[in-house]
XYZ file of C-alpha atoms in Angstrom:
708
model
C 4.853 -15.080 -0.839
C 3.290 -17.527 -3.293
C 3.943 -17.103 -6.984
C 1.456 -17.942 -9.651
C 3.043 -20.243 -12.234
C 3.038 -19.145 -15.861
C 1.737 -21.422 -18.552
C 2.828 -20.823 -22.139
C 1.448 -22.907 -24.961
C 3.847 -23.983 -27.643
C 3.205 -25.919 -30.834
C 2.555 -29.532 -30.079
C 2.343 -29.080 -26.335
C -0.635 -29.822 -24.151
C -2.475 -27.491 -21.888
C -0.651 -26.837 -18.637
C 2.817 -27.690 -19.999
C 5.459 -25.019 -20.271
C 8.036 -24.545 -22.922
C 11.267 -23.712 -21.023
C 12.878 -22.523 -24.230
C 10.417 -19.650 -24.363
C 11.657 -18.312 -21.057
C 15.238 -18.613 -22.266
C 14.261 -16.351 -25.166
C 12.795 -13.590 -22.969
C 14.746 -10.282 -23.091
C 14.918 -10.180 -19.303
C 16.441 -13.675 -19.223
C 19.433 -12.402 -21.205
C 20.391 -10.132 -18.270
C 20.088 -12.680 -15.438
C 23.811 -12.986 -14.927
C 24.066 -9.193 -14.470
C 21.312 -8.978 -11.837
C 22.651 -11.028 -8.916
C 21.934 -14.377 -7.297
C 18.216 -13.819 -6.787
C 17.625 -13.248 -10.472
C 19.617 -16.419 -11.305
C 17.582 -18.414 -8.814
C 14.397 -17.059 -10.397
C 15.638 -18.128 -13.797
C 16.519 -21.590 -12.499
C 13.039 -21.913 -11.033
C 11.546 -21.119 -14.414
C 13.531 -23.978 -15.935
C 12.165 -26.463 -13.410
C 8.799 -28.108 -13.324
C 5.762 -26.342 -11.922
C 5.372 -27.164 -8.235
C 1.996 -28.570 -7.281
C -0.267 -26.507 -5.104
C -0.254 -27.160 -1.386
C -2.736 -29.676 -0.074
C -3.690 -27.492 2.856
C -6.184 -24.902 1.574
C -5.093 -22.409 4.218
C -1.649 -22.293 2.639
C -3.246 -21.042 -0.554
C -4.499 -17.908 1.133
C -2.334 -14.964 0.053
C -0.883 -12.749 2.788
C -3.366 -9.966 2.141
C -6.265 -12.390 2.676
C -5.220 -14.216 5.843
C -7.429 -12.842 8.579
C -6.636 -9.172 9.177
C -2.964 -9.437 10.016
C -1.886 -6.259 8.227
C -3.116 -2.776 9.061
C -3.324 -1.694 5.428
C -4.946 -4.867 4.082
C -7.419 -4.180 1.305
C -10.960 -5.595 1.459
C -11.777 -8.411 -0.936
C -14.021 -6.178 -3.025
C -11.003 -3.994 -3.850
C -8.742 -6.859 -4.963
C -8.235 -7.338 -8.729
C -9.749 -10.858 -8.738
C -12.732 -12.481 -10.362
C -15.888 -13.154 -8.360
C -15.252 -16.897 -8.086
C -11.767 -16.309 -6.713
C -13.094 -13.804 -4.183
C -15.656 -16.340 -2.978
C -12.939 -18.951 -2.556
C -10.810 -16.525 -0.574
C -13.806 -15.613 1.581
C -14.269 -19.286 2.504
C -10.579 -19.605 3.302
C -10.725 -16.486 5.455
C -13.653 -17.851 7.435
C -11.810 -21.123 7.968
C -8.735 -19.249 9.153
C -10.843 -17.016 11.418
C -12.391 -20.043 13.129
C -8.946 -20.986 14.428
C -8.278 -17.556 15.965
C -8.565 -16.934 19.692
C -10.995 -14.470 21.253
C -8.278 -11.840 21.682
C -7.238 -12.143 18.024
C -10.862 -11.900 16.881
C -11.306 -8.758 18.976
C -8.212 -7.170 17.390
C -9.439 -8.062 13.903
C -12.860 -6.554 14.602
C -11.294 -3.448 16.096
C -9.084 -2.894 13.035
C -12.026 -3.439 10.696
C -14.154 -0.924 12.611
C -11.335 1.629 12.681
C -10.747 1.259 8.937
C -14.456 1.682 8.247
C -14.526 4.798 10.445
C -11.543 6.285 8.579
C -13.237 5.623 5.261
C -16.463 7.278 6.354
C -14.629 10.228 7.918
C -12.647 10.735 4.710
C -15.859 10.688 2.673
C -17.445 13.279 4.964
C -14.360 15.498 4.944
C -14.234 15.420 1.151
C -17.523 17.370 1.100
C -15.917 20.085 3.280
C -13.074 20.745 0.817
C -13.288 24.368 -0.275
C -14.415 24.930 -3.892
C -13.919 21.250 -4.759
C -16.668 21.005 -7.384
C -15.637 24.330 -8.937
C -12.040 23.188 -9.376
C -13.160 19.891 -10.895
C -15.415 21.716 -13.348
C -12.607 24.097 -14.344
C -10.233 21.179 -14.859
C -12.665 19.470 -17.215
C -13.413 22.531 -19.341
C -10.061 24.341 -19.366
C -7.461 21.732 -18.432
C -5.266 21.052 -15.427
C -3.061 24.077 -16.138
C -5.767 26.646 -15.424
C -7.103 24.474 -12.633
C -3.651 24.676 -10.981
C -4.041 28.472 -10.779
C -7.328 28.217 -8.891
C -5.922 25.464 -6.673
C -2.982 27.748 -5.871
C -5.415 30.576 -5.103
C -7.392 28.324 -2.748
C -4.164 27.441 -0.935
C -3.393 31.138 -0.431
C -6.898 31.784 0.898
C -6.551 28.988 3.460
C -3.049 30.068 4.498
C -4.100 33.690 4.961
C -7.215 32.645 6.849
C -5.221 30.588 9.358
C -2.697 33.425 9.664
C -5.545 35.869 10.259
C -6.782 33.741 13.142
C -3.270 33.788 14.590
C -2.903 37.572 14.346
C -6.416 38.401 15.511
C -6.309 35.882 18.350
C -2.999 37.001 19.875
C -2.706 40.692 18.933
C -5.867 42.466 17.792
C -8.545 40.808 19.941
C -6.608 40.996 23.266
C -5.780 44.687 22.758
C -9.363 45.534 21.813
C -10.713 43.559 24.777
C -8.295 45.137 27.253
C -9.113 48.628 26.017
C -12.871 47.977 26.166
C -12.649 46.561 29.699
C -10.383 49.450 30.791
C -7.972 47.172 32.602
C -4.811 48.261 34.368
C -2.083 49.081 31.804
C 1.526 49.091 33.027
C 4.026 50.948 30.830
C 7.114 48.917 29.875
C 9.518 51.868 29.357
C 9.846 55.626 29.704
C 10.455 58.324 27.099
C 11.706 61.026 29.505
C 15.215 61.109 28.008
C 14.011 61.353 24.399
C 14.191 64.546 22.377
C 10.791 66.262 22.481
C 10.799 66.799 18.731
C 10.793 62.996 18.240
C 7.532 62.679 20.202
C 5.508 65.219 18.237
C 3.211 62.640 16.626
C -0.544 63.136 16.793
C -2.622 61.849 13.856
C -5.914 62.800 15.524
C -8.162 65.054 13.457
C -10.048 67.811 15.271
C -13.050 69.757 14.133
C -15.550 69.006 11.402
C -14.301 66.496 8.822
C -16.041 66.176 5.475
C -17.275 62.872 4.075
C -14.896 63.230 1.123
C -11.941 63.481 3.523
C -13.041 60.252 5.219
C -13.049 58.503 1.844
C -9.563 59.823 1.068
C -8.302 58.676 4.475
C -9.866 55.262 3.956
C -8.003 54.796 0.677
C -4.682 56.249 1.842
C -4.576 54.856 5.385
C -4.069 58.290 6.916
C -6.138 60.410 9.299
C -8.562 58.370 11.386
C -7.182 55.116 9.882
C -3.893 55.599 11.757
C -5.824 55.404 15.020
C -7.291 51.964 14.272
C -5.883 48.525 15.007
C -5.020 48.240 11.333
C -1.669 49.968 11.847
C 1.305 49.652 14.155
C 0.920 53.019 15.892
C -2.326 52.079 17.671
C -0.777 49.427 19.914
C 0.528 50.304 23.373
C 3.933 49.631 24.933
C 2.346 48.183 28.046
C 1.514 45.027 29.914
C -2.003 44.301 31.122
C -2.431 42.991 34.660
C -5.648 41.082 35.258
C -5.930 39.316 38.639
C -2.858 36.995 38.557
C -2.516 37.195 34.779
C -0.146 39.533 32.906
C -0.243 39.985 29.126
C 2.863 41.568 27.600
C 1.545 43.377 24.516
C 4.944 44.136 22.856
C 6.133 40.554 23.311
C 2.882 39.139 21.938
C 3.058 41.528 18.965
C 6.629 40.591 18.059
C 6.326 36.827 18.543
C 3.050 36.710 16.604
C 4.674 38.424 13.608
C 7.689 36.100 13.862
C 5.636 32.893 14.101
C 3.325 34.113 11.348
C 6.239 34.179 8.903
C 7.565 30.879 10.261
C 4.159 29.236 9.900
C 3.875 30.348 6.277
C 7.388 29.068 5.568
C 6.656 25.610 6.992
C 3.358 25.266 5.137
C 4.835 26.362 1.804
C 7.860 24.045 2.155
C 5.632 21.114 3.064
C 3.360 21.716 0.088
C 6.367 22.264 -2.208
C 7.821 18.878 -1.257
C 4.496 17.223 -2.009
C 4.219 18.783 -5.469
C 7.888 18.143 -6.202
C 7.284 14.423 -5.708
C 4.232 14.600 -7.948
C 6.107 16.461 -10.671
C 9.035 14.034 -10.619
C 6.671 11.100 -11.051
C 4.424 12.689 -13.675
C 7.273 14.028 -15.804
C 9.189 10.740 -15.818
C 8.470 9.237 -19.216
C 10.601 6.135 -18.654
C 7.570 4.124 -17.538
C 5.325 5.163 -20.418
C 3.163 8.171 -19.697
C 0.956 7.570 -22.748
C 0.023 4.040 -21.751
C -0.657 5.151 -18.181
C -3.065 7.840 -19.359
C -4.777 5.635 -21.941
C -5.078 2.380 -19.997
C -4.909 3.495 -16.353
C -6.160 7.081 -16.404
C -9.879 6.395 -16.183
C -11.817 6.566 -12.934
C -14.371 3.747 -12.981
C -16.088 5.183 -9.909
C -17.619 8.033 -11.921
C -21.392 7.752 -12.100
C -22.815 11.107 -13.209
C -22.682 11.993 -16.935
C -21.256 15.450 -16.186
C -18.380 13.931 -14.223
C -17.706 11.489 -17.065
C -17.539 14.322 -19.595
C -15.201 16.327 -17.381
C -12.887 13.341 -17.029
C -12.941 12.832 -20.810
C -11.882 16.437 -21.364
C -9.190 16.267 -18.682
C -7.546 13.193 -20.253
C -7.784 14.787 -23.695
C -5.999 17.914 -22.456
C -3.216 15.819 -20.902
C -2.678 13.798 -24.091
C -2.675 16.987 -26.140
C -0.008 18.461 -23.881
C 2.196 15.362 -24.199
C 1.877 15.392 -27.987
C 2.807 19.086 -28.178
C 5.933 18.525 -26.082
C 6.906 15.516 -28.205
C 6.466 17.510 -31.430
C 8.650 20.316 -30.081
C 11.424 17.901 -29.078
C 11.297 16.354 -32.540
C 11.569 19.752 -34.263
C 14.443 20.697 -31.967
C 16.319 17.513 -32.848
C 15.956 18.239 -36.568
C 17.606 21.686 -36.369
C 20.997 22.204 -37.995
C 24.027 23.748 -36.287
C 23.541 27.034 -38.153
C 19.901 27.243 -37.079
C 20.818 26.618 -33.455
C 23.574 29.247 -33.508
C 21.169 31.792 -35.011
C 18.573 30.955 -32.364
C 21.066 31.349 -29.497
C 22.276 34.690 -30.891
C 18.682 35.914 -31.121
C 18.008 34.840 -27.547
C 21.093 36.713 -26.335
C 20.022 39.950 -28.005
C 16.491 39.629 -26.669
C 17.784 39.078 -23.128
C 19.822 42.297 -23.391
C 16.593 44.064 -24.357
C 14.868 42.512 -21.325
C 17.582 43.813 -18.994
C 17.226 47.305 -20.486
C 13.473 47.298 -19.916
C 13.924 46.170 -16.303
C 16.521 48.876 -15.599
C 14.260 51.584 -17.046
C 11.295 50.408 -14.978
C 13.300 50.383 -11.733
C 14.629 53.894 -12.347
C 11.106 55.248 -12.901
C 9.854 53.589 -9.699
C 12.713 55.059 -7.655
C 12.052 58.564 -8.985
C 8.316 58.208 -8.318
C 8.895 57.116 -4.714
C 11.289 60.015 -4.043
C 8.977 62.588 -5.624
C 5.886 61.211 -3.876
C 7.440 61.431 -0.412
C 8.595 64.997 -1.099
C 5.124 66.075 -2.282
C 3.360 64.508 0.717
C 5.829 65.284 3.522
C 7.391 68.627 2.588
C 5.999 71.860 4.023
C 6.816 73.643 0.770
C 4.885 71.160 -1.373
C 2.845 72.841 -4.154
C -0.116 70.537 -3.494
C -0.383 71.271 0.228
C -4.067 71.379 1.225
C -5.386 69.919 -2.053
C -6.918 66.617 -1.005
C -7.276 64.949 -4.408
C -3.766 65.859 -5.526
C -2.347 64.699 -2.192
C -4.106 61.349 -2.649
C -2.702 61.021 -6.173
C 0.760 61.937 -4.885
C 0.466 59.313 -2.136
C -0.502 56.704 -4.731
C 2.148 57.815 -7.253
C 4.586 54.914 -6.482
C 1.704 52.437 -6.665
C 0.570 53.879 -9.988
C 4.048 53.747 -11.516
C 4.617 50.181 -10.246
C 1.245 49.079 -11.632
C 1.856 50.710 -15.024
C 5.292 49.079 -15.234
C 3.818 45.718 -14.235
C 1.155 46.044 -16.940
C 3.218 47.286 -19.878
C 6.580 45.544 -19.469
C 5.107 41.989 -19.141
C 3.249 42.582 -22.435
C 6.593 43.236 -24.104
C 8.006 40.159 -22.376
C 5.144 38.122 -23.848
C 6.098 39.206 -27.367
C 9.795 38.590 -26.741
C 9.347 35.070 -25.356
C 7.497 33.939 -28.496
C 10.499 34.989 -30.588
C 12.850 32.903 -28.421
C 11.041 29.661 -29.388
C 11.147 27.840 -26.057
C 8.963 24.799 -25.259
C 5.682 25.791 -23.658
C 6.538 24.529 -20.160
C 9.852 26.434 -20.172
C 8.245 29.431 -21.857
C 5.819 29.743 -18.956
C 8.636 29.458 -16.431
C 10.961 31.996 -18.088
C 8.078 34.457 -18.519
C 7.086 33.994 -14.910
C 10.683 34.444 -13.751
C 11.095 37.695 -15.670
C 7.816 39.075 -14.406
C 8.623 37.911 -10.880
C 11.959 39.687 -11.025
C 10.185 42.825 -12.247
C 7.564 42.722 -9.492
C 9.907 41.833 -6.661
C 12.625 44.224 -7.759
C 10.003 46.996 -8.018
C 8.987 46.304 -4.443
C 12.633 46.220 -3.344
C 13.303 49.544 -5.063
C 10.318 51.080 -3.244
C 11.484 49.707 0.122
C 15.044 50.919 -0.466
C 13.702 54.362 -1.315
C 11.625 54.441 1.873
C 14.557 53.184 3.929
C 16.820 55.860 2.456
C 14.343 58.592 3.395
C 13.601 57.187 6.864
C 17.289 56.809 7.791
C 18.416 59.978 5.945
C 20.604 57.788 3.714
C 22.256 56.300 6.832
C 23.458 59.704 7.963
C 22.493 60.150 11.656
C 24.031 63.663 11.641
C 21.526 64.873 9.089
C 19.353 67.727 10.476
C 16.173 65.652 10.023
C 17.602 62.576 11.807
C 19.722 64.121 14.545
C 18.515 63.109 18.007
C 15.932 60.562 16.821
C 17.870 58.025 14.770
C 15.373 58.396 11.935
C 13.820 61.218 9.928
C 11.431 63.591 11.687
C 9.298 63.436 8.543
C 8.445 59.876 9.634
C 7.806 60.192 13.378
C 5.959 56.862 13.242
C 7.924 55.278 10.393
C 6.439 51.775 10.936
C 2.958 53.123 10.250
C 4.290 54.894 7.131
C 5.697 51.626 5.774
C 2.434 49.858 6.633
C 0.499 52.558 4.777
C 2.589 52.009 1.640
C 1.898 48.258 1.711
C -1.793 48.947 2.426
C -2.037 51.307 -0.546
C -0.281 48.830 -2.840
C -2.663 46.068 -1.748
C -5.782 48.190 -2.252
C -4.565 49.604 -5.555
C -3.742 46.112 -6.834
C -7.334 44.996 -6.174
C -8.810 48.157 -7.732
C -6.726 47.713 -10.883
C -7.843 44.088 -11.148
C -11.489 45.128 -10.885
C -10.969 47.907 -13.409
C -9.308 45.617 -15.969
C -12.039 43.007 -15.592
C -14.967 45.420 -15.963
C -13.602 47.925 -18.465
C -11.213 45.831 -20.563
C -12.083 42.136 -20.499
C -15.880 42.376 -20.697
C -15.861 44.967 -23.530
C -13.334 42.817 -25.400
C -15.660 39.820 -25.134
C -18.608 41.905 -26.382
C -16.598 43.158 -29.351
C -15.555 39.634 -30.300
C -19.147 38.423 -29.955
C -21.004 41.200 -31.774
C -18.340 42.427 -34.241
C -16.617 39.242 -35.380
C -15.962 40.545 -38.903
C -14.030 43.646 -37.831
C -10.331 43.244 -38.812
C -9.054 44.884 -35.627
C -11.281 42.675 -33.478
C -10.084 39.586 -35.386
C -6.491 40.590 -34.739
C -7.194 41.159 -31.052
C -9.248 37.966 -30.722
C -10.964 36.466 -27.720
C -9.066 36.603 -24.482
C -7.025 33.638 -23.322
C -6.588 32.974 -19.615
C -2.874 33.652 -19.039
C -1.758 31.523 -16.112
C 1.736 33.053 -15.572
C 0.546 36.659 -15.257
C -2.370 35.705 -13.007
C -0.153 33.608 -10.736
C 2.301 36.483 -10.563
C -0.487 38.800 -9.394
C -1.219 36.406 -6.542
C 2.433 36.040 -5.542
C 2.938 39.800 -5.683
C -0.101 40.420 -3.475
C 1.021 37.796 -0.975
C 4.522 39.302 -0.851
C 2.985 42.689 -0.066
C 1.037 41.075 2.752
C 4.132 39.444 4.255
C 6.188 42.636 3.928
C 3.583 44.788 5.658
C 2.349 42.304 8.273
C 4.778 43.594 10.916
C 3.622 47.179 10.404
C -0.016 46.530 9.515
C -1.212 43.539 11.612
C -4.625 43.245 9.968
C -3.130 42.961 6.485
C -3.566 39.113 6.415
C -7.282 39.601 7.087
C -7.593 42.073 4.224
C -5.573 39.769 1.985
C -7.895 36.857 2.756
C -10.935 38.891 1.742
C -9.097 40.135 -1.344
C -8.261 36.609 -2.524
C -11.827 35.420 -2.000
C -13.042 38.288 -4.196
C -10.358 37.468 -6.774
C -11.405 33.803 -6.881
C -14.985 34.583 -7.860
C -13.882 37.434 -10.117
C -11.450 35.199 -12.020
C -13.985 32.396 -12.167
C -16.513 34.801 -13.708
C -14.076 36.156 -16.279
C -12.835 32.638 -17.109
C -16.308 31.363 -17.996
C -17.657 34.599 -19.487
C -14.675 36.112 -21.307
C -11.991 33.500 -21.901
C -11.545 30.558 -24.233
C -9.510 27.414 -23.596
C -5.815 27.887 -24.264
C -4.526 26.862 -27.670
C -1.362 25.583 -26.040
C -1.613 23.621 -22.824
C 1.075 22.952 -20.252
C 1.816 20.460 -17.519
C 0.133 21.347 -14.241
C 2.191 19.160 -11.886
C 5.493 20.955 -12.504
C 3.694 24.316 -12.572
C 2.221 23.761 -9.105
C 5.708 23.206 -7.718
C 7.095 26.181 -9.629
C 4.317 28.451 -8.332
C 5.216 27.512 -4.760
C 8.914 28.020 -5.479
C 8.201 31.569 -6.658
C 6.010 32.108 -3.597
C 8.887 30.920 -1.407
C 11.129 33.478 -3.098
C 8.573 36.174 -2.282
C 8.536 35.083 1.358
C 12.338 35.255 1.476
C 12.344 38.797 0.080
C 9.617 39.954 2.475
C 11.471 38.512 5.492
C 14.474 40.802 4.882
C 12.768 44.128 5.820
C 10.888 42.437 8.658
C 14.039 40.955 10.236
C 15.981 44.177 9.630
C 13.277 46.130 11.456
C 13.286 43.630 14.331
C 17.035 43.473 14.941
C 18.638 46.662 13.521
C 16.294 49.632 13.023
C 15.464 51.694 16.133
C 11.682 51.717 16.707
C 9.686 54.917 16.657
C 9.806 56.809 19.926
C 6.360 58.364 19.524
C 4.148 55.382 18.740
C 3.812 51.617 18.749
C 4.436 48.835 21.256
C 8.259 49.201 21.116
C 8.607 52.914 21.828
C 11.605 53.620 24.029
C 13.377 50.362 23.135
C 16.713 50.325 21.256
C 15.403 47.551 18.976
C 12.241 45.488 18.739
C 14.098 42.313 19.725
C 15.141 43.937 23.004
C 11.602 43.145 24.213
C 12.445 39.429 24.101
C 15.657 39.995 26.080
C 13.709 41.957 28.695
C 11.098 39.203 28.948
C 13.808 36.559 29.401
C 15.424 38.591 32.207
C 12.162 38.372 34.168
C 12.123 34.567 34.081
C 13.394 32.382 36.960
C 17.198 31.875 37.046
C 16.942 28.264 35.864
C 14.932 29.226 32.779
C 17.344 32.094 32.034
C 20.351 29.779 32.223
C 18.635 27.246 29.979
C 17.779 29.841 27.309
C 21.269 31.350 27.519
C 22.747 27.880 27.013
C 20.561 27.348 23.924
C 21.827 30.629 22.486
C 25.489 29.918 23.241
C 28.191 28.246 21.118
C 28.301 25.327 23.550
C 24.877 24.317 22.239
C 25.131 25.588 18.657
C 28.348 23.725 17.702
C 27.190 20.220 18.803
C 23.808 20.898 17.206
C 25.520 21.842 13.937
C 27.651 18.683 14.029
C 24.603 16.542 14.768
C 22.658 18.089 11.916
C 25.635 17.588 9.598
C 25.804 13.895 10.502
C 22.057 13.571 10.045
C 22.249 15.298 6.663
C 25.078 12.968 5.592
C 22.972 9.956 6.569
C 20.011 11.299 4.638
C 22.183 11.924 1.562
C 23.497 8.356 1.704
C 19.973 7.032 2.184
C 18.710 9.105 -0.730
C 21.530 7.748 -2.905
C 20.630 4.162 -2.034
C 16.968 4.837 -2.764
C 17.932 6.430 -6.068
C 19.928 3.375 -7.131
C 17.043 1.148 -6.072
C 14.598 3.215 -8.116
C 16.861 2.989 -11.163
C 17.060 -0.773 -10.749
C 13.277 -1.055 -10.479
C 12.807 1.137 -13.551
C 15.187 -1.062 -15.530
C 13.332 -4.152 -14.343
C 9.986 -2.661 -15.353
C 11.344 -1.836 -18.792
C 12.546 -5.417 -19.168
C 9.126 -6.698 -18.162
C 7.600 -4.469 -20.810
C 9.895 -6.021 -23.387
C 8.889 -9.467 -22.109
C 5.245 -8.624 -22.666
C 5.922 -7.487 -26.224
C 7.853 -10.679 -26.896
C 5.084 -12.893 -25.474
C 2.418 -11.032 -27.441
C 4.379 -11.690 -30.627
C 4.665 -15.375 -29.733
C 0.937 -15.629 -29.026
C 0.089 -13.917 -32.316
C 2.341 -16.358 -34.170
C 0.774 -19.366 -32.427
C -2.740 -18.151 -33.146
C -2.098 -18.075 -36.899
């Protein structure tokens, strides 16, 4: 690789002559003996005379300009060279191309055509990106922090849409088609040995049903809704034989739910790794984040005035965020030991208060779930036959969870301001507390349901004897799916209610009564990213938790998130003002996905427990009559040819698992060593870049002295 010689003018020297003493004075030259033989050779070359250029013009062609030898070679128009230099390189390229053979010319033309096709395809695909212009407009007016929320929401919409295609394509559509065509259904098991009281499940409604009852059933998931493909109980424990084709409905149902969760896990992990890399680069201030934003942050391809203004605002928000973080670090460094001790003591007391609030909220949710199930399922319930009160009783856990999730985070917001954290950490600690509240509330509800379904793990209880689960929940999977369905619907209704009856009136009061003291104290609404992200994560966790028991829940969640996107966009532009304190979006994107991954982990626990441990309902669903859901997979494997059975048994045995574990351990060790070597290389490159920055400062000082 050819190096361009440096020419430094010194007093009394002619043009084109170097002053070797200047290079000896460079800061980087003082560390040559610590940086190996290559650095010493470079320093020795600087002390020598400048080598003349090669006589052959082809030798002057840089590697990126010689023909098309590299796949990722940039076109001349993209090289950082002046027009005269580009023309010279074009002539040299043509001279080099004239010496190529026909086969080499064909390869060069093929690579050029392929690169042009990729460029055009990328330009076309950029127009198909969902809500691209909207996100860019939000970024320019409200900063990258709020834009990260809408980008996260778009990701959830796409993930749920793909998952909906998976569920509909392999579970809902085949069952609907087979039932419409009235094909031959073959039952997979028999319920002749089951207690008759465990089979007394019939959600069908006979006689005249009022319109009001239909509305109540639509909101609660009961009545006619239990007989739709929305819930678990509709699906048959049968295989469909069509000519030479057999479709095992229970196996398809179970594997679709399993691969749905696995697909979401892979996509979230992949996206998390991407944003982790971005956050590590953007938050590393060792290479000068200010100079990068000021001198290298502009996009010179912007043509429209609106795009230019949006880019101006985006850079301004980023610089403002950096300055706020720098001011906080400076104030923190100026604190005395007494001030720090007082601050830590205050934080400890406030965290005790946070734990007390969380414990009180969980206790209320547990009591509400217990009382709700007694009111709805007991024959001696005082609200028996009163439709409205029964609907309110069914939604009682959802109401208590929603009230707790509205009031307690408000208190958390006041507490976190007293703790005096930096804004980026303040957002994370607030989000963590609210996440713990939401997820623990959901866990408390699931534990309460599990306790009632299993009679507190007492199979000798009168309600559970003979069935393995409570007779109050003859189709317990549908009951769990109904709870998740009600939580999902209620979450959307509350969001609509808050937007219409709280946020819009608040905006009108601020606009038309600006002099009112109470309105001044309340102020115009600010778009709170942590609470809004938490709403999305909570809704997605509900979807994952109920997907096994309510297969169409991903479809409903997709529609819900699309409505939320336009609803939040409307309230952002109509009701909200830009945040007074900004935060870094790169680290927030990764943190959002990390919280989402935690939600997926929590939702996988009840799903896997239901697959491998809990006995399925004997009166409904595709696994009736089976000891566990996973037994369907074992039965399907037993029907395979002997060779396939032996192969799958070998994969599940220790003879395969132990060598695989050892191989993965060796691979992980190699990756750790490789990561360590890359880390040391990155540190060395960072140190070299810092030295080059010092060299530039030194040379600028020398030039300024010579120009005087």
